[in-house]
Coordinates of N, CA, C and O in Angstrom, one line a residue:
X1 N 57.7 305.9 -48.5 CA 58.1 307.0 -49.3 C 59.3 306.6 -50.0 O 60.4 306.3 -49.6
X2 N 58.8 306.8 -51.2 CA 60.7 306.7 -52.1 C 61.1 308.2 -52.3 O 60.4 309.2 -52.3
X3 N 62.5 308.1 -52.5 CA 63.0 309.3 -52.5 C 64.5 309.4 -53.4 O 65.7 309.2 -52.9
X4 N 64.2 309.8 -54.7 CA 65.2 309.7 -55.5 C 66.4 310.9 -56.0 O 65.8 311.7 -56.7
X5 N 67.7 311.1 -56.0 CA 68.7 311.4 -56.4 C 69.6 311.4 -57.6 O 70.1 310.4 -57.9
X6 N 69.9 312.3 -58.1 CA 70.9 311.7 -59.1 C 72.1 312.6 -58.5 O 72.8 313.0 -59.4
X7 N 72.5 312.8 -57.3 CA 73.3 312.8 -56.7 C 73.8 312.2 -55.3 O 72.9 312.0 -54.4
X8 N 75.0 311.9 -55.0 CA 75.3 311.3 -53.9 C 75.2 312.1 -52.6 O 75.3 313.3 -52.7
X9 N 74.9 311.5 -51.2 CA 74.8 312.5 -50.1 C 76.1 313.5 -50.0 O 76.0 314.5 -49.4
X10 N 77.5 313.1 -50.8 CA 78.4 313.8 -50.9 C 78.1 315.3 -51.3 O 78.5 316.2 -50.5
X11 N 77.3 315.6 -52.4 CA 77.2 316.4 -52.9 C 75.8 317.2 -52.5 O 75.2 318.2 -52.9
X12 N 75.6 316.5 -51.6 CA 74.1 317.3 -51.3 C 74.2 318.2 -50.3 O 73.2 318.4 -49.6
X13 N 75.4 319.0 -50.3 CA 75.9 320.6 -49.5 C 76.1 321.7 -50.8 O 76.7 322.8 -50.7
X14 N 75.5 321.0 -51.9 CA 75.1 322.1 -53.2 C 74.0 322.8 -53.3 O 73.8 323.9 -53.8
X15 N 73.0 321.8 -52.6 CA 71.7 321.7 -52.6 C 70.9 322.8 -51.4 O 69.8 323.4 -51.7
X16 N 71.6 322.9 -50.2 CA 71.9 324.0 -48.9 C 72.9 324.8 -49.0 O 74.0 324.9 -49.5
X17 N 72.0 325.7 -48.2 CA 73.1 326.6 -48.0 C 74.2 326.4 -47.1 O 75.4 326.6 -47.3
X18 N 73.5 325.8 -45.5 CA 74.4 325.6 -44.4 C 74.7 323.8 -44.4 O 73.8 323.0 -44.5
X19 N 75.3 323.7 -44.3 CA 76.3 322.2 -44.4 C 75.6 321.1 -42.9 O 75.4 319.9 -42.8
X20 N 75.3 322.2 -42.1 CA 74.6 321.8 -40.5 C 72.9 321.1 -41.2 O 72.4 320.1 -40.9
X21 N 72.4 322.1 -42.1 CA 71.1 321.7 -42.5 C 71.5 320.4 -43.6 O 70.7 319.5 -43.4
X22 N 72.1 320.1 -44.2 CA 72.4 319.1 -45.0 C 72.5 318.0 -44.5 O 72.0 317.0 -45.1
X23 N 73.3 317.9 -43.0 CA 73.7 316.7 -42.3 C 72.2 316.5 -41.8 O 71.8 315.4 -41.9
X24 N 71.5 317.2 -41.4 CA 70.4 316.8 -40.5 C 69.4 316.5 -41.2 O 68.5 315.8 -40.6
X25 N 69.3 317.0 -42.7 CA 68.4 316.1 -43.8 C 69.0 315.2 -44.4 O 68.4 314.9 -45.5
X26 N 69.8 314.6 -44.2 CA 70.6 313.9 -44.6 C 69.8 312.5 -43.5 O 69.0 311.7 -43.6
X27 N 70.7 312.9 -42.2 CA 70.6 311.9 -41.2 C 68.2 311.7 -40.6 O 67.7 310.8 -39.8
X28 N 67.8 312.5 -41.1 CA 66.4 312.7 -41.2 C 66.2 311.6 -42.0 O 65.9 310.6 -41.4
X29 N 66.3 311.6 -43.1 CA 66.2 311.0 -43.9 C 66.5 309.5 -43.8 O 65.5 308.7 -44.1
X30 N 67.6 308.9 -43.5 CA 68.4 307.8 -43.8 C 68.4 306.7 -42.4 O 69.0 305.6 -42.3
X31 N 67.5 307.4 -41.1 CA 67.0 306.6 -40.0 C 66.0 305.8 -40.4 O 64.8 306.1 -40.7
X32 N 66.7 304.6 -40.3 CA 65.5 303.6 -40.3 C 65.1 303.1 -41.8 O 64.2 302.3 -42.0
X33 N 66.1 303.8 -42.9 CA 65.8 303.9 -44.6 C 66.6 302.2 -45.2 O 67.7 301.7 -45.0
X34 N 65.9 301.9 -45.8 CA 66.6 300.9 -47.1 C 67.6 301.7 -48.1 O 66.9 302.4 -48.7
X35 N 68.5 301.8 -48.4 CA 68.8 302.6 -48.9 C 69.4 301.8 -50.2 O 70.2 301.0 -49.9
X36 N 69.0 302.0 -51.9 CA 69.5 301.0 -52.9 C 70.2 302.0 -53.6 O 69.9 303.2 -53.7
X37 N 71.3 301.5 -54.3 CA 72.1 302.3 -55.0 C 71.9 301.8 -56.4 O 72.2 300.7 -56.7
X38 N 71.4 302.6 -57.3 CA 71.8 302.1 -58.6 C 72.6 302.5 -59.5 O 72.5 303.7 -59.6
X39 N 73.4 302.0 -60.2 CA 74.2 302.4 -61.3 C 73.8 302.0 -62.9 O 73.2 301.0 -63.4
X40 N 74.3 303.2 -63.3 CA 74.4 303.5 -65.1 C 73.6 304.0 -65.8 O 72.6 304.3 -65.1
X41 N 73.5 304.2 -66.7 CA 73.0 305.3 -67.7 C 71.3 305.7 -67.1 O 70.5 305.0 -66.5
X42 N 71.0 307.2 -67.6 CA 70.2 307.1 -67.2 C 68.8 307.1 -68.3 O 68.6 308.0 -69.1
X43 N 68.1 306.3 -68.3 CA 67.1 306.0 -69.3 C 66.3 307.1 -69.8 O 65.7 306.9 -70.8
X44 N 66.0 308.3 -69.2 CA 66.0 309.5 -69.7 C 66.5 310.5 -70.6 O 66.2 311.2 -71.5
X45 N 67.5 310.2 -69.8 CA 69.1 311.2 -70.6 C 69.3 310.7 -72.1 O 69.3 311.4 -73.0
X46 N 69.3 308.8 -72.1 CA 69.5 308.6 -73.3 C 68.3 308.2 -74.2 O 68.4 307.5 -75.2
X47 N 67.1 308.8 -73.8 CA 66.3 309.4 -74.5 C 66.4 310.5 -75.6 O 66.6 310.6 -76.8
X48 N 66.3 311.4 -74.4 CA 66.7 312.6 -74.9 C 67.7 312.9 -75.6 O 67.4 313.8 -76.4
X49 N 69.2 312.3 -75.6 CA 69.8 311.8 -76.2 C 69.7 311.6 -77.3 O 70.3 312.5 -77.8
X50 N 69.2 310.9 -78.3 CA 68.3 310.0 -79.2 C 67.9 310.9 -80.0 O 68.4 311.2 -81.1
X51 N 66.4 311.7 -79.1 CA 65.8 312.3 -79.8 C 66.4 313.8 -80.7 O 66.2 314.2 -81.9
X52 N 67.2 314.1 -79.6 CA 68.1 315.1 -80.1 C 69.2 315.3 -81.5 O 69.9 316.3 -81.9
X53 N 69.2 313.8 -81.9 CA 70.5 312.8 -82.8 C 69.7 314.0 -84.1 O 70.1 314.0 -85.3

């Protein structure tokens, strides 16, 4: 299963209401996970970007 983000687990008590359910989808999630970080622009954004010029 991949499972993608454009936010950090930091911020994913935006996403919940309770901070308790966050931690525990959080740590759900990240047992046993590869976890890859990637950075920079996002090839969407600067699509859309683009198209919008």
């Amino acid at each position: 299963m991949i499972i993608t983000s454009n936010k950090s687990f930091e911020q994913w008590d935006e996403l919940f209401d309770d901070s308790t359910m966050t931690v525990a989808a959080i740590d759900r999630l990240v047992h046993h996970a590869t976890i890859i970080h990637c950075e920079g622009e996002s090839y969407r954004r600067k699509t859309a970007l683009n198209k919008s010029k």
